[in-house]
Tab-separated table of C-alpha atoms in Angstrom:
chain	number	residue	atom	x	y	z
A	1	UNK	CA	1.196	-59.979	-167.322
A	2	UNK	CA	3.745	-59.715	-164.510
A	3	UNK	CA	2.581	-59.250	-160.907
A	4	UNK	CA	4.398	-56.566	-158.931
A	5	UNK	CA	6.740	-57.980	-156.660
A	6	UNK	CA	6.355	-57.761	-152.828
A	7	UNK	CA	8.665	-55.589	-150.514
A	8	UNK	CA	10.782	-57.784	-148.681
A	9	UNK	CA	10.708	-56.655	-145.184
A	10	UNK	CA	12.632	-59.544	-143.268
A	11	UNK	CA	16.717	-59.182	-142.373
A	12	UNK	CA	18.384	-60.658	-145.130
A	13	UNK	CA	20.112	-63.772	-144.088
A	14	UNK	CA	19.115	-63.386	-140.668
A	15	UNK	CA	18.141	-66.598	-138.713
A	16	UNK	CA	14.811	-65.959	-137.609
A	17	UNK	CA	14.627	-69.218	-135.745
A	18	UNK	CA	17.954	-68.002	-133.911
A	19	UNK	CA	17.264	-67.651	-129.957
A	20	UNK	CA	16.609	-64.360	-129.169
A	21	UNK	CA	13.077	-61.761	-128.674
A	22	UNK	CA	11.062	-60.489	-131.322
A	23	UNK	CA	8.366	-57.875	-131.733
A	24	UNK	CA	5.604	-59.037	-134.003
A	25	UNK	CA	2.567	-57.089	-135.120
A	26	UNK	CA	-0.446	-58.825	-136.714
A	27	UNK	CA	-3.159	-56.421	-138.418
A	28	UNK	CA	-6.586	-57.971	-139.302
A	29	UNK	CA	-7.745	-57.974	-142.927
A	30	UNK	CA	-8.613	-54.317	-143.657
A	31	UNK	CA	-7.793	-52.971	-140.244
A	32	UNK	CA	-11.445	-54.251	-139.130
A	33	UNK	CA	-11.907	-53.321	-135.579
A	34	UNK	CA	-13.150	-57.163	-134.158
A	35	UNK	CA	-10.750	-58.404	-131.746
A	36	UNK	CA	-11.386	-55.825	-128.748
A	37	UNK	CA	-13.101	-52.642	-127.555
A	38	UNK	CA	-11.383	-50.021	-125.833
A	39	UNK	CA	-12.629	-48.235	-123.207
A	40	UNK	CA	-10.965	-44.786	-121.623
A	41	UNK	CA	-12.888	-43.678	-118.148
A	42	UNK	CA	-11.601	-41.705	-115.087
A	43	UNK	CA	-10.693	-43.453	-111.948
A	44	UNK	CA	-9.456	-40.909	-109.159
A	45	UNK	CA	-7.955	-38.199	-111.639
A	46	UNK	CA	-6.202	-40.578	-113.729
A	47	UNK	CA	-7.694	-42.007	-116.835
A	48	UNK	CA	-8.585	-45.678	-116.526
A	49	UNK	CA	-8.264	-48.046	-119.698
A	50	UNK	CA	-9.545	-50.931	-119.974
A	51	UNK	CA	-9.688	-53.511	-122.972
A	52	UNK	CA	-12.426	-55.786	-123.529
A	53	UNK	CA	-12.212	-58.884	-126.032
A	54	UNK	CA	-14.584	-59.618	-128.129
A	55	UNK	CA	-15.521	-63.267	-128.829
A	56	UNK	CA	-13.006	-63.492	-131.895
A	57	UNK	CA	-10.622	-61.617	-129.848
A	58	UNK	CA	-11.054	-64.390	-126.879
A	59	UNK	CA	-10.244	-66.998	-129.317
A	60	UNK	CA	-7.080	-65.282	-130.696
A	61	UNK	CA	-6.039	-64.574	-126.584
A	62	UNK	CA	-6.453	-68.724	-126.483
A	63	UNK	CA	-4.573	-69.409	-129.296
A	64	UNK	CA	-1.551	-67.063	-128.468
A	65	UNK	CA	-1.610	-68.653	-124.944
A	66	UNK	CA	-1.595	-72.118	-126.635
A	67	UNK	CA	1.692	-70.925	-128.587
A	68	UNK	CA	4.003	-72.156	-125.752
A	69	UNK	CA	2.627	-75.782	-125.687
A	70	UNK	CA	2.884	-76.373	-129.441
A	71	UNK	CA	6.154	-74.924	-129.670
A	72	UNK	CA	8.020	-75.847	-126.244
A	73	UNK	CA	11.107	-73.304	-127.355
A	74	UNK	CA	9.297	-70.400	-127.560
A	75	UNK	CA	7.908	-68.099	-124.893
A	76	UNK	CA	4.836	-65.310	-125.240
A	77	UNK	CA	6.683	-62.566	-123.269
A	78	UNK	CA	4.111	-60.340	-123.381
A	79	UNK	CA	1.284	-59.316	-125.533
A	80	UNK	CA	-1.792	-57.130	-126.169
A	81	UNK	CA	-5.146	-57.540	-128.641
A	82	UNK	CA	-5.563	-54.248	-129.598
A	83	UNK	CA	-9.479	-53.621	-131.903
A	84	UNK	CA	-7.182	-54.712	-135.111
A	85	UNK	CA	-4.033	-55.558	-134.283
A	86	UNK	CA	-1.928	-57.743	-131.851
A	87	UNK	CA	1.515	-57.186	-130.290
A	88	UNK	CA	3.504	-59.563	-129.298
A	89	UNK	CA	6.944	-59.928	-127.611
A	90	UNK	CA	7.889	-63.569	-128.547
A	91	UNK	CA	11.323	-65.132	-127.204
A	92	UNK	CA	13.083	-68.139	-128.899
A	93	UNK	CA	15.117	-69.894	-125.572
A	94	UNK	CA	18.641	-70.416	-126.338
A	95	UNK	CA	18.786	-74.191	-124.731
A	96	UNK	CA	16.049	-75.313	-126.497
A	97	UNK	CA	16.463	-73.617	-130.053
A	98	UNK	CA	18.261	-76.116	-131.511
A	99	UNK	CA	15.104	-78.489	-131.712
A	100	UNK	CA	13.848	-76.427	-134.835
A	101	UNK	CA	15.742	-76.248	-137.989
A	102	UNK	CA	17.138	-72.731	-138.924
A	103	UNK	CA	15.762	-71.033	-141.782
A	104	UNK	CA	17.727	-72.728	-145.066
A	105	UNK	CA	17.856	-71.664	-148.558
A	106	UNK	CA	15.520	-74.726	-149.437
A	107	UNK	CA	12.309	-72.658	-148.539
A	108	UNK	CA	11.796	-74.191	-144.892
A	109	UNK	CA	10.137	-71.611	-142.538
A	110	UNK	CA	12.007	-70.474	-139.582
A	111	UNK	CA	10.051	-70.753	-136.081
A	112	UNK	CA	9.085	-67.226	-136.176
A	113	UNK	CA	7.553	-67.449	-139.211
A	114	UNK	CA	5.777	-71.156	-138.079
A	115	UNK	CA	4.317	-69.508	-134.845
A	116	UNK	CA	2.704	-66.380	-136.567
A	117	UNK	CA	1.616	-69.183	-139.411
A	118	UNK	CA	0.124	-71.218	-136.479
A	119	UNK	CA	-1.448	-68.059	-134.593
A	120	UNK	CA	-3.367	-67.298	-137.816
A	121	UNK	CA	-4.290	-70.642	-138.898
A	122	UNK	CA	-5.727	-71.780	-136.033
A	123	UNK	CA	-7.434	-68.688	-134.881
A	124	UNK	CA	-8.961	-68.359	-138.051
A	125	UNK	CA	-10.101	-72.196	-138.175
A	126	UNK	CA	-11.945	-71.594	-134.935
A	127	UNK	CA	-13.770	-68.393	-135.849
A	128	UNK	CA	-14.817	-70.016	-139.466
A	129	UNK	CA	-16.819	-72.609	-137.353
A	130	UNK	CA	-18.980	-69.873	-136.515
A	131	UNK	CA	-18.666	-67.090	-138.929
A	132	UNK	CA	-17.374	-69.019	-141.952
A	133	UNK	CA	-17.151	-66.004	-144.426
A	134	UNK	CA	-15.195	-63.858	-142.109
A	135	UNK	CA	-11.472	-63.350	-143.328
A	136	UNK	CA	-9.728	-62.527	-140.487
A	137	UNK	CA	-6.038	-61.414	-140.746
A	138	UNK	CA	-3.931	-59.621	-143.520
A	139	UNK	CA	-1.409	-61.062	-145.581
A	140	UNK	CA	1.992	-61.059	-143.899
A	141	UNK	CA	2.968	-59.277	-140.260
A	142	UNK	CA	5.435	-56.785	-139.269
A	143	UNK	CA	8.423	-58.332	-136.834
A	144	UNK	CA	11.356	-56.215	-135.231
A	145	UNK	CA	14.537	-58.307	-133.931
A	146	UNK	CA	14.712	-57.190	-130.296
A	147	UNK	CA	18.590	-55.832	-130.292
A	148	UNK	CA	19.395	-55.481	-126.449
A	149	UNK	CA	17.731	-54.850	-123.001
A	150	UNK	CA	16.825	-51.101	-123.677
A	151	UNK	CA	15.143	-52.161	-126.993
A	152	UNK	CA	13.216	-55.057	-125.147
A	153	UNK	CA	12.043	-52.727	-122.488
A	154	UNK	CA	10.885	-50.014	-124.853
A	155	UNK	CA	9.272	-52.777	-126.528
A	156	UNK	CA	7.036	-53.926	-122.919
A	157	UNK	CA	6.208	-50.106	-122.605
A	158	UNK	CA	5.052	-49.719	-125.685
A	159	UNK	CA	2.941	-52.791	-125.538
A	160	UNK	CA	1.570	-51.660	-122.148
A	161	UNK	CA	0.772	-48.583	-122.935
A	162	UNK	CA	-0.510	-49.075	-126.456
A	163	UNK	CA	-4.356	-49.236	-125.258
A	164	UNK	CA	-4.091	-45.766	-123.519
A	165	UNK	CA	-2.947	-44.266	-126.611
A	166	UNK	CA	-5.370	-46.305	-128.741
A	167	UNK	CA	-6.550	-43.156	-130.711
A	168	UNK	CA	-3.145	-41.690	-131.467
A	169	UNK	CA	-2.542	-45.279	-132.737
A	170	UNK	CA	-1.587	-45.724	-136.305
A	171	UNK	CA	-3.778	-48.361	-136.774
A	172	UNK	CA	-6.886	-46.381	-135.069
A	173	UNK	CA	-10.346	-46.584	-136.765
A	174	UNK	CA	-13.233	-45.012	-134.861
């Protein structure tokens, strides 16, 4: 029996180790709300939104913060840990990007794929120490290459405002 081929979501012939910014979304397995809780209250007539990380979310947060230590040419510009997904704005810095091998036809993984893999693997390892049965992440991730300053600003605004729009989010689960 031949298995169906997975849909290709990466840009063909794009080097994901190239200097630049990347918007990444990673979802939990079955989109379970296990990373954070979002509370909306009122503060002087304006809604106040808070994101409270669960223990699992705190572990994920620590691994995200460690990415620049692991990959010296990678910066985490902005991120948010939502109940069942995370959004990251990652930047590969030009002057240091040459240390990493670019994506090659021989199957070598790009810096972006390595960083996402490291995040998923290390957060899962730490969580499995306490809960070995928990499958944390869904397979794969979504990414968008940031093409210009306007795109960058819109992504930053989206990440910043995501908790306030949680009930309308495409990943929302009550």
